[in-house]
């Protein structure tokens, strides 16, 4: 069987193709590089460039109006994520999902932008269930007084932002809250997962998988986590954080189901 070329892969998605092809906006070299990484990364993850298809540098130069050096650097970045690989006598080959670095924040963001969004969100939420409740338990033992105080303050500010409809402020504080708990756990590896949690929270908001107004019960769970950590209640912190994560995937499933009744909930 002949390996499809990028041009052949794109031709099966005319709407998407026309949006992602064509010269990139005139920007600085760094912005140009970032824009092309975003376009090609998303194209691979959404299967616009199917696994085992070939990506030709000359085709990308012409399609996006960029230099060979920009294309090379973009391919290098995508290779580091496992999305593509250089094969002798073939060139740059798109890799199957089993080869991707699924923990890379960019890959997480692109997967959440695909039509498998809910499935990806559930997978990520299962990972959160395994990590964040235990991180909260550790934070109840390890957090400094300052960290505990900051968590209590953030939970109160989140409540106020939700009640006044300040969605962007709420999201920013929610990210800070969860990142601080990972840091307060005292586990350096947990702390480095903050970018993963950030992409999940941002993705839920950007793709309309959050309620228009945060659930009061969810807000209370955040208060419960912060209070338990402040009181050194490790079991309470673990339980409340588990409720937060479990509720988030339930909310997303309900919202997705209403918007896409024709798609079965996997």
PDB file of C-alpha atoms in Angstrom:
ATOM      1  CA  UNK A   1       0.000   0.000   0.000  1.00  0.00           C
ATOM      2  CA  UNK A   2       1.352   3.450  -0.911  1.00  0.00           C
ATOM      3  CA  UNK A   3       1.945   5.787   2.009  1.00  0.00           C
ATOM      4  CA  UNK A   4      -0.294   8.861   1.564  1.00  0.00           C
ATOM      5  CA  UNK A   5       1.282  12.255   1.120  1.00  0.00           C
ATOM      6  CA  UNK A   6       0.313  15.216   3.256  1.00  0.00           C
ATOM      7  CA  UNK A   7      -1.487  16.781   0.310  1.00  0.00           C
ATOM      8  CA  UNK A   8      -3.587  13.642  -0.093  1.00  0.00           C
ATOM      9  CA  UNK A   9      -4.441  13.569   3.585  1.00  0.00           C
ATOM     10  CA  UNK A  10      -5.516  17.200   3.542  1.00  0.00           C
ATOM     11  CA  UNK A  11      -7.760  16.796   0.524  1.00  0.00           C
ATOM     12  CA  UNK A  12     -10.239  14.680   2.505  1.00  0.00           C
ATOM     13  CA  UNK A  13     -10.982  17.621   4.834  1.00  0.00           C
ATOM     14  CA  UNK A  14     -11.516  20.650   2.584  1.00  0.00           C
ATOM     15  CA  UNK A  15     -12.942  22.936   5.277  1.00  0.00           C
ATOM     16  CA  UNK A  16     -10.193  22.239   7.793  1.00  0.00           C
ATOM     17  CA  UNK A  17      -7.543  22.258   5.102  1.00  0.00           C
ATOM     18  CA  UNK A  18      -8.475  25.677   3.813  1.00  0.00           C
ATOM     19  CA  UNK A  19      -8.358  27.042   7.344  1.00  0.00           C
ATOM     20  CA  UNK A  20      -4.925  25.654   8.166  1.00  0.00           C
ATOM     21  CA  UNK A  21      -3.159  26.029   4.823  1.00  0.00           C
ATOM     22  CA  UNK A  22      -2.008  29.206   3.158  1.00  0.00           C
ATOM     23  CA  UNK A  23       0.657  31.676   4.274  1.00  0.00           C
ATOM     24  CA  UNK A  24       0.891  32.376   7.976  1.00  0.00           C
ATOM     25  CA  UNK A  25       0.293  35.922   9.252  1.00  0.00           C
ATOM     26  CA  UNK A  26       3.294  38.227   8.993  1.00  0.00           C
ATOM     27  CA  UNK A  27       4.932  38.068  12.425  1.00  0.00           C
ATOM     28  CA  UNK A  28       8.313  37.774  14.052  1.00  0.00           C
ATOM     29  CA  UNK A  29      10.396  34.635  13.500  1.00  0.00           C
ATOM     30  CA  UNK A  30       9.527  33.274  16.928  1.00  0.00           C
ATOM     31  CA  UNK A  31       5.788  33.883  16.446  1.00  0.00           C
ATOM     32  CA  UNK A  32       5.934  32.343  12.965  1.00  0.00           C
ATOM     33  CA  UNK A  33       7.544  29.234  14.419  1.00  0.00           C
ATOM     34  CA  UNK A  34       4.943  28.978  17.200  1.00  0.00           C
ATOM     35  CA  UNK A  35       2.057  29.449  14.774  1.00  0.00           C
ATOM     36  CA  UNK A  36       3.281  26.645  12.515  1.00  0.00           C
ATOM     37  CA  UNK A  37       3.888  24.313  15.466  1.00  0.00           C
ATOM     38  CA  UNK A  38       0.282  24.945  16.510  1.00  0.00           C
ATOM     39  CA  UNK A  39      -1.131  24.332  13.021  1.00  0.00           C
ATOM     40  CA  UNK A  40       0.822  21.156  12.298  1.00  0.00           C
ATOM     41  CA  UNK A  41       0.527  19.748  15.820  1.00  0.00           C
ATOM     42  CA  UNK A  42      -3.240  20.140  15.776  1.00  0.00           C
ATOM     43  CA  UNK A  43      -3.394  18.655  12.274  1.00  0.00           C
ATOM     44  CA  UNK A  44      -1.541  15.527  13.435  1.00  0.00           C
ATOM     45  CA  UNK A  45      -3.560  15.075  16.629  1.00  0.00           C
ATOM     46  CA  UNK A  46      -6.917  15.520  14.857  1.00  0.00           C
ATOM     47  CA  UNK A  47      -5.807  13.023  12.184  1.00  0.00           C
ATOM     48  CA  UNK A  48      -5.898  15.627   9.414  1.00  0.00           C
ATOM     49  CA  UNK A  49      -2.413  14.229   8.827  1.00  0.00           C
ATOM     50  CA  UNK A  50      -3.109  10.493   9.306  1.00  0.00           C
ATOM     51  CA  UNK A  51      -0.601   8.147  10.972  1.00  0.00           C
ATOM     52  CA  UNK A  52       2.096   6.950   8.560  1.00  0.00           C
ATOM     53  CA  UNK A  53       1.493   9.817   6.112  1.00  0.00           C
ATOM     54  CA  UNK A  54       4.559  11.709   4.885  1.00  0.00           C
ATOM     55  CA  UNK A  55       5.264  15.363   5.551  1.00  0.00           C
ATOM     56  CA  UNK A  56       7.449  16.991   2.899  1.00  0.00           C
ATOM     57  CA  UNK A  57       9.362  20.099   3.919  1.00  0.00           C
ATOM     58  CA  UNK A  58       9.068  21.633   0.446  1.00  0.00           C
ATOM     59  CA  UNK A  59       5.279  21.208   0.602  1.00  0.00           C
ATOM     60  CA  UNK A  60       5.136  22.997   3.964  1.00  0.00           C
ATOM     61  CA  UNK A  61       7.353  25.825   2.739  1.00  0.00           C
ATOM     62  CA  UNK A  62       5.024  26.444  -0.203  1.00  0.00           C
ATOM     63  CA  UNK A  63       1.776  25.863   1.678  1.00  0.00           C
ATOM     64  CA  UNK A  64       2.577  28.175   4.589  1.00  0.00           C
ATOM     65  CA  UNK A  65       5.028  30.588   2.988  1.00  0.00           C
ATOM     66  CA  UNK A  66       7.846  29.917   5.452  1.00  0.00           C
ATOM     67  CA  UNK A  67      11.565  29.255   5.135  1.00  0.00           C
ATOM     68  CA  UNK A  68      13.238  25.849   5.234  1.00  0.00           C
ATOM     69  CA  UNK A  69      14.891  26.731   8.563  1.00  0.00           C
ATOM     70  CA  UNK A  70      11.490  27.442  10.186  1.00  0.00           C
ATOM     71  CA  UNK A  71      10.098  24.159   8.871  1.00  0.00           C
ATOM     72  CA  UNK A  72      13.108  22.220  10.159  1.00  0.00           C
ATOM     73  CA  UNK A  73      12.748  23.711  13.638  1.00  0.00           C
ATOM     74  CA  UNK A  74       9.008  23.003  13.706  1.00  0.00           C
ATOM     75  CA  UNK A  75       9.596  19.377  12.675  1.00  0.00           C
ATOM     76  CA  UNK A  76      12.234  19.095  15.418  1.00  0.00           C
ATOM     77  CA  UNK A  77       9.703  20.306  18.015  1.00  0.00           C
ATOM     78  CA  UNK A  78       7.003  17.921  16.805  1.00  0.00           C
ATOM     79  CA  UNK A  79       9.542  15.091  16.819  1.00  0.00           C
ATOM     80  CA  UNK A  80      10.350  15.823  20.462  1.00  0.00           C
ATOM     81  CA  UNK A  81       6.636  15.312  21.226  1.00  0.00           C
ATOM     82  CA  UNK A  82       6.610  12.003  19.364  1.00  0.00           C
ATOM     83  CA  UNK A  83       4.126  13.279  16.754  1.00  0.00           C
ATOM     84  CA  UNK A  84       6.485  12.745  13.813  1.00  0.00           C
ATOM     85  CA  UNK A  85       9.709  10.853  13.197  1.00  0.00           C
ATOM     86  CA  UNK A  86      12.444  10.989  10.568  1.00  0.00           C
ATOM     87  CA  UNK A  87      12.697   7.699   8.679  1.00  0.00           C
ATOM     88  CA  UNK A  88      15.584   6.807   6.417  1.00  0.00           C
ATOM     89  CA  UNK A  89      14.653   6.837   2.717  1.00  0.00           C
ATOM     90  CA  UNK A  90      11.150   8.053   3.604  1.00  0.00           C
ATOM     91  CA  UNK A  91      11.459  11.432   5.295  1.00  0.00           C
ATOM     92  CA  UNK A  92       9.208  12.812   8.032  1.00  0.00           C
ATOM     93  CA  UNK A  93       6.504  10.297   8.942  1.00  0.00           C
ATOM     94  CA  UNK A  94       3.451  11.044  11.111  1.00  0.00           C
ATOM     95  CA  UNK A  95       3.421   8.759  14.154  1.00  0.00           C
ATOM     96  CA  UNK A  96       0.477   6.890  15.709  1.00  0.00           C
ATOM     97  CA  UNK A  97      -0.941   8.054  19.045  1.00  0.00           C
ATOM     98  CA  UNK A  98       0.940   5.295  20.877  1.00  0.00           C
ATOM     99  CA  UNK A  99       4.179   7.188  20.157  1.00  0.00           C
ATOM    100  CA  UNK A 100       3.025  10.631  21.335  1.00  0.00           C
ATOM    101  CA  UNK A 101       4.141  12.266  24.574  1.00  0.00           C
ATOM    102  CA  UNK A 102       0.659  12.466  26.051  1.00  0.00           C
ATOM    103  CA  UNK A 103       1.913  14.488  29.024  1.00  0.00           C
ATOM    104  CA  UNK A 104       3.151  17.359  26.863  1.00  0.00           C
ATOM    105  CA  UNK A 105       0.920  20.416  27.499  1.00  0.00           C
ATOM    106  CA  UNK A 106       0.638  21.136  23.766  1.00  0.00           C
ATOM    107  CA  UNK A 107      -0.439  17.569  22.983  1.00  0.00           C
ATOM    108  CA  UNK A 108      -2.997  17.742  25.798  1.00  0.00           C
ATOM    109  CA  UNK A 109      -4.371  21.008  24.400  1.00  0.00           C
ATOM    110  CA  UNK A 110      -4.588  19.626  20.852  1.00  0.00           C
ATOM    111  CA  UNK A 111      -6.269  16.407  21.994  1.00  0.00           C
ATOM    112  CA  UNK A 112      -8.879  18.459  23.829  1.00  0.00           C
ATOM    113  CA  UNK A 113      -9.517  20.352  20.575  1.00  0.00           C
ATOM    114  CA  UNK A 114     -10.292  17.128  18.693  1.00  0.00           C
ATOM    115  CA  UNK A 115     -13.695  15.490  18.165  1.00  0.00           C
ATOM    116  CA  UNK A 116     -12.657  12.942  20.810  1.00  0.00           C
ATOM    117  CA  UNK A 117     -12.657  15.741  23.390  1.00  0.00           C
ATOM    118  CA  UNK A 118     -14.812  14.107  26.045  1.00  0.00           C
ATOM    119  CA  UNK A 119     -12.921  10.835  25.825  1.00  0.00           C
ATOM    120  CA  UNK A 120      -9.635  12.697  26.269  1.00  0.00           C
ATOM    121  CA  UNK A 121     -11.040  14.711  29.153  1.00  0.00           C
ATOM    122  CA  UNK A 122     -12.156  11.536  30.897  1.00  0.00           C
ATOM    123  CA  UNK A 123      -8.715  10.005  30.431  1.00  0.00           C
ATOM    124  CA  UNK A 124      -7.059  13.106  31.882  1.00  0.00           C
ATOM    125  CA  UNK A 125      -9.569  13.251  34.719  1.00  0.00           C
ATOM    126  CA  UNK A 126      -8.801   9.639  35.625  1.00  0.00           C
ATOM    127  CA  UNK A 127      -5.176  10.690  35.920  1.00  0.00           C
ATOM    128  CA  UNK A 128      -6.203  13.636  38.101  1.00  0.00           C
ATOM    129  CA  UNK A 129      -8.209  11.303  40.339  1.00  0.00           C
ATOM    130  CA  UNK A 130      -5.065   9.249  40.851  1.00  0.00           C
ATOM    131  CA  UNK A 131      -2.860  12.266  41.614  1.00  0.00           C
ATOM    132  CA  UNK A 132      -4.666  15.306  43.001  1.00  0.00           C
ATOM    133  CA  UNK A 133      -6.463  13.719  45.981  1.00  0.00           C
ATOM    134  CA  UNK A 134      -3.163  12.218  47.133  1.00  0.00           C
ATOM    135  CA  UNK A 135      -1.428  15.550  46.541  1.00  0.00           C
ATOM    136  CA  UNK A 136      -4.070  17.190  48.754  1.00  0.00           C
ATOM    137  CA  UNK A 137      -3.448  14.541  51.428  1.00  0.00           C
ATOM    138  CA  UNK A 138       0.277  15.277  51.325  1.00  0.00           C
ATOM    139  CA  UNK A 139      -0.360  19.024  51.337  1.00  0.00           C
ATOM    140  CA  UNK A 140      -2.293  18.638  54.601  1.00  0.00           C
ATOM    141  CA  UNK A 141       0.928  17.290  56.084  1.00  0.00           C
ATOM    142  CA  UNK A 142       3.543  19.321  54.220  1.00  0.00           C
ATOM    143  CA  UNK A 143       2.073  22.737  53.376  1.00  0.00           C
ATOM    144  CA  UNK A 144       3.541  25.761  55.097  1.00  0.00           C
ATOM    145  CA  UNK A 145       1.222  28.049  57.043  1.00  0.00           C
ATOM    146  CA  UNK A 146       1.563  30.583  54.235  1.00  0.00           C
ATOM    147  CA  UNK A 147       0.536  28.050  51.581  1.00  0.00           C
ATOM    148  CA  UNK A 148      -2.457  26.919  53.637  1.00  0.00           C
ATOM    149  CA  UNK A 149      -3.517  30.524  54.160  1.00  0.00           C
ATOM    150  CA  UNK A 150      -3.190  31.241  50.437  1.00  0.00           C
ATOM    151  CA  UNK A 151      -5.398  28.249  49.609  1.00  0.00           C
ATOM    152  CA  UNK A 152      -8.114  29.421  51.994  1.00  0.00           C
ATOM    153  CA  UNK A 153      -7.911  32.911  50.483  1.00  0.00           C
ATOM    154  CA  UNK A 154      -8.072  31.565  46.922  1.00  0.00           C
ATOM    155  CA  UNK A 155     -11.110  29.407  47.695  1.00  0.00           C
ATOM    156  CA  UNK A 156     -12.923  32.491  49.051  1.00  0.00           C
ATOM    157  CA  UNK A 157     -11.901  34.604  46.047  1.00  0.00           C
ATOM    158  CA  UNK A 158     -13.078  31.870  43.670  1.00  0.00           C
ATOM    159  CA  UNK A 159     -16.478  31.901  45.343  1.00  0.00           C
ATOM    160  CA  UNK A 160     -16.722  35.688  44.964  1.00  0.00           C
ATOM    161  CA  UNK A 161     -15.622  35.564  41.309  1.00  0.00           C
ATOM    162  CA  UNK A 162     -18.173  32.848  40.533  1.00  0.00           C
ATOM    163  CA  UNK A 163     -20.994  34.740  42.206  1.00  0.00           C
ATOM    164  CA  UNK A 164     -20.197  37.924  40.285  1.00  0.00           C
ATOM    165  CA  UNK A 165     -19.805  36.158  36.935  1.00  0.00           C
ATOM    166  CA  UNK A 166     -16.087  36.920  36.503  1.00  0.00           C
ATOM    167  CA  UNK A 167     -15.319  33.798  34.469  1.00  0.00           C
ATOM    168  CA  UNK A 168     -11.739  34.679  33.494  1.00  0.00           C
ATOM    169  CA  UNK A 169     -10.805  35.594  37.059  1.00  0.00           C
ATOM    170  CA  UNK A 170     -12.389  32.378  38.310  1.00  0.00           C
ATOM    171  CA  UNK A 171     -10.387  30.270  35.849  1.00  0.00           C
ATOM    172  CA  UNK A 172      -7.120  32.008  36.760  1.00  0.00           C
ATOM    173  CA  UNK A 173      -7.719  31.441  40.484  1.00  0.00           C
ATOM    174  CA  UNK A 174      -8.818  27.851  39.931  1.00  0.00           C
ATOM    175  CA  UNK A 175      -5.525  27.189  38.130  1.00  0.00           C
ATOM    176  CA  UNK A 176      -3.598  28.837  40.968  1.00  0.00           C
ATOM    177  CA  UNK A 177      -5.513  26.777  43.536  1.00  0.00           C
ATOM    178  CA  UNK A 178      -4.769  23.403  41.967  1.00  0.00           C
ATOM    179  CA  UNK A 179      -1.167  24.316  41.116  1.00  0.00           C
ATOM    180  CA  UNK A 180      -0.532  25.415  44.696  1.00  0.00           C
ATOM    181  CA  UNK A 181      -1.855  22.134  46.076  1.00  0.00           C
ATOM    182  CA  UNK A 182       0.484  20.179  43.798  1.00  0.00           C
ATOM    183  CA  UNK A 183       3.366  22.355  44.989  1.00  0.00           C
ATOM    184  CA  UNK A 184       2.302  22.188  48.646  1.00  0.00           C
ATOM    185  CA  UNK A 185       2.375  18.375  48.488  1.00  0.00           C
ATOM    186  CA  UNK A 186       6.158  18.615  48.804  1.00  0.00           C
ATOM    187  CA  UNK A 187       6.526  16.155  45.915  1.00  0.00           C
ATOM    188  CA  UNK A 188       8.563  17.762  43.134  1.00  0.00           C
ATOM    189  CA  UNK A 189       7.140  15.390  40.508  1.00  0.00           C
ATOM    190  CA  UNK A 190       3.573  16.275  41.479  1.00  0.00           C
ATOM    191  CA  UNK A 191       4.468  19.958  41.325  1.00  0.00           C
ATOM    192  CA  UNK A 192       5.604  19.600  37.709  1.00  0.00           C
ATOM    193  CA  UNK A 193       2.190  18.266  36.709  1.00  0.00           C
ATOM    194  CA  UNK A 194       0.711  21.737  37.162  1.00  0.00           C
ATOM    195  CA  UNK A 195       0.866  22.369  33.396  1.00  0.00           C
ATOM    196  CA  UNK A 196      -1.199  19.228  32.792  1.00  0.00           C
ATOM    197  CA  UNK A 197      -3.910  20.349  35.220  1.00  0.00           C
ATOM    198  CA  UNK A 198      -3.804  23.857  33.754  1.00  0.00           C
ATOM    199  CA  UNK A 199      -4.485  22.567  30.227  1.00  0.00           C
ATOM    200  CA  UNK A 200      -7.424  20.500  31.501  1.00  0.00           C
ATOM    201  CA  UNK A 201      -8.999  23.470  33.295  1.00  0.00           C
ATOM    202  CA  UNK A 202      -8.420  25.827  30.358  1.00  0.00           C
ATOM    203  CA  UNK A 203      -9.654  23.213  27.876  1.00  0.00           C
ATOM    204  CA  UNK A 204     -12.903  22.671  29.778  1.00  0.00           C
ATOM    205  CA  UNK A 205     -13.562  26.403  29.698  1.00  0.00           C
ATOM    206  CA  UNK A 206     -12.509  27.043  26.083  1.00  0.00           C
ATOM    207  CA  UNK A 207     -14.555  24.150  24.725  1.00  0.00           C
ATOM    208  CA  UNK A 208     -17.719  24.912  26.667  1.00  0.00           C
ATOM    209  CA  UNK A 209     -17.537  21.958  29.045  1.00  0.00           C
ATOM    210  CA  UNK A 210     -17.951  24.108  32.144  1.00  0.00           C
ATOM    211  CA  UNK A 211     -21.291  25.291  33.556  1.00  0.00           C
ATOM    212  CA  UNK A 212     -21.974  28.981  32.839  1.00  0.00           C
ATOM    213  CA  UNK A 213     -22.038  29.493  36.603  1.00  0.00           C
ATOM    214  CA  UNK A 214     -19.781  27.288  38.768  1.00  0.00           C
ATOM    215  CA  UNK A 215     -21.719  24.772  40.817  1.00  0.00           C
ATOM    216  CA  UNK A 216     -22.129  25.887  44.437  1.00  0.00           C
ATOM    217  CA  UNK A 217     -21.318  22.392  45.603  1.00  0.00           C
ATOM    218  CA  UNK A 218     -18.045  22.467  43.646  1.00  0.00           C
ATOM    219  CA  UNK A 219     -17.176  25.828  45.181  1.00  0.00           C
ATOM    220  CA  UNK A 220     -17.797  24.363  48.627  1.00  0.00           C
ATOM    221  CA  UNK A 221     -15.534  21.409  47.842  1.00  0.00           C
ATOM    222  CA  UNK A 222     -12.694  23.859  47.133  1.00  0.00           C
ATOM    223  CA  UNK A 223     -13.335  25.542  50.476  1.00  0.00           C
ATOM    224  CA  UNK A 224     -13.377  22.106  52.119  1.00  0.00           C
ATOM    225  CA  UNK A 225     -10.017  21.168  50.597  1.00  0.00           C
ATOM    226  CA  UNK A 226      -8.392  24.418  51.700  1.00  0.00           C
ATOM    227  CA  UNK A 227      -9.847  24.203  55.205  1.00  0.00           C
ATOM    228  CA  UNK A 228      -8.788  20.571  55.604  1.00  0.00           C
ATOM    229  CA  UNK A 229      -5.232  21.410  54.545  1.00  0.00           C
ATOM    230  CA  UNK A 230      -5.144  24.344  56.955  1.00  0.00           C
ATOM    231  CA  UNK A 231      -6.360  22.040  59.767  1.00  0.00           C
ATOM    232  CA  UNK A 232      -3.899  19.269  58.824  1.00  0.00           C
ATOM    233  CA  UNK A 233      -6.822  16.953  58.066  1.00  0.00           C
ATOM    234  CA  UNK A 234      -5.254  14.681  55.430  1.00  0.00           C
ATOM    235  CA  UNK A 235      -8.272  12.375  55.037  1.00  0.00           C
ATOM    236  CA  UNK A 236     -10.633  15.336  54.669  1.00  0.00           C
ATOM    237  CA  UNK A 237      -8.387  16.977  52.077  1.00  0.00           C
ATOM    238  CA  UNK A 238      -8.163  13.747  50.093  1.00  0.00           C
ATOM    239  CA  UNK A 239     -11.926  13.215  50.139  1.00  0.00           C
ATOM    240  CA  UNK A 240     -12.847  16.761  49.151  1.00  0.00           C
ATOM    241  CA  UNK A 241     -10.339  16.844  46.281  1.00  0.00           C
ATOM    242  CA  UNK A 242     -11.636  13.523  44.950  1.00  0.00           C
ATOM    243  CA  UNK A 243     -15.126  15.032  44.885  1.00  0.00           C
ATOM    244  CA  UNK A 244     -13.870  18.036  42.891  1.00  0.00           C
ATOM    245  CA  UNK A 245     -12.291  15.899  40.180  1.00  0.00           C
ATOM    246  CA  UNK A 246     -15.161  13.418  39.973  1.00  0.00           C
ATOM    247  CA  UNK A 247     -17.728  16.186  39.722  1.00  0.00           C
ATOM    248  CA  UNK A 248     -15.798  17.935  36.940  1.00  0.00           C
ATOM    249  CA  UNK A 249     -15.969  14.939  34.621  1.00  0.00           C
ATOM    250  CA  UNK A 250     -19.648  14.376  35.442  1.00  0.00           C
ATOM    251  CA  UNK A 251     -20.443  18.009  34.574  1.00  0.00           C
ATOM    252  CA  UNK A 252     -18.484  17.779  31.329  1.00  0.00           C
ATOM    253  CA  UNK A 253     -20.271  14.570  30.338  1.00  0.00           C
ATOM    254  CA  UNK A 254     -23.707  16.114  30.914  1.00  0.00           C
ATOM    255  CA  UNK A 255     -22.845  19.300  28.981  1.00  0.00           C
ATOM    256  CA  UNK A 256     -21.314  17.308  26.103  1.00  0.00           C
ATOM    257  CA  UNK A 257     -24.339  15.008  25.977  1.00  0.00           C
ATOM    258  CA  UNK A 258     -26.744  17.937  25.688  1.00  0.00           C
ATOM    259  CA  UNK A 259     -24.712  19.560  22.918  1.00  0.00           C
ATOM    260  CA  UNK A 260     -24.059  16.300  21.021  1.00  0.00           C
ATOM    261  CA  UNK A 261     -27.003  13.940  21.588  1.00  0.00           C
ATOM    262  CA  UNK A 262     -26.101  12.054  18.414  1.00  0.00           C
ATOM    263  CA  UNK A 263     -22.689  11.031  19.775  1.00  0.00           C
ATOM    264  CA  UNK A 264     -22.744   8.167  22.322  1.00  0.00           C
ATOM    265  CA  UNK A 265     -20.987   8.794  25.636  1.00  0.00           C
ATOM    266  CA  UNK A 266     -17.942   6.534  25.519  1.00  0.00           C
TER     267      UNK A 266
END
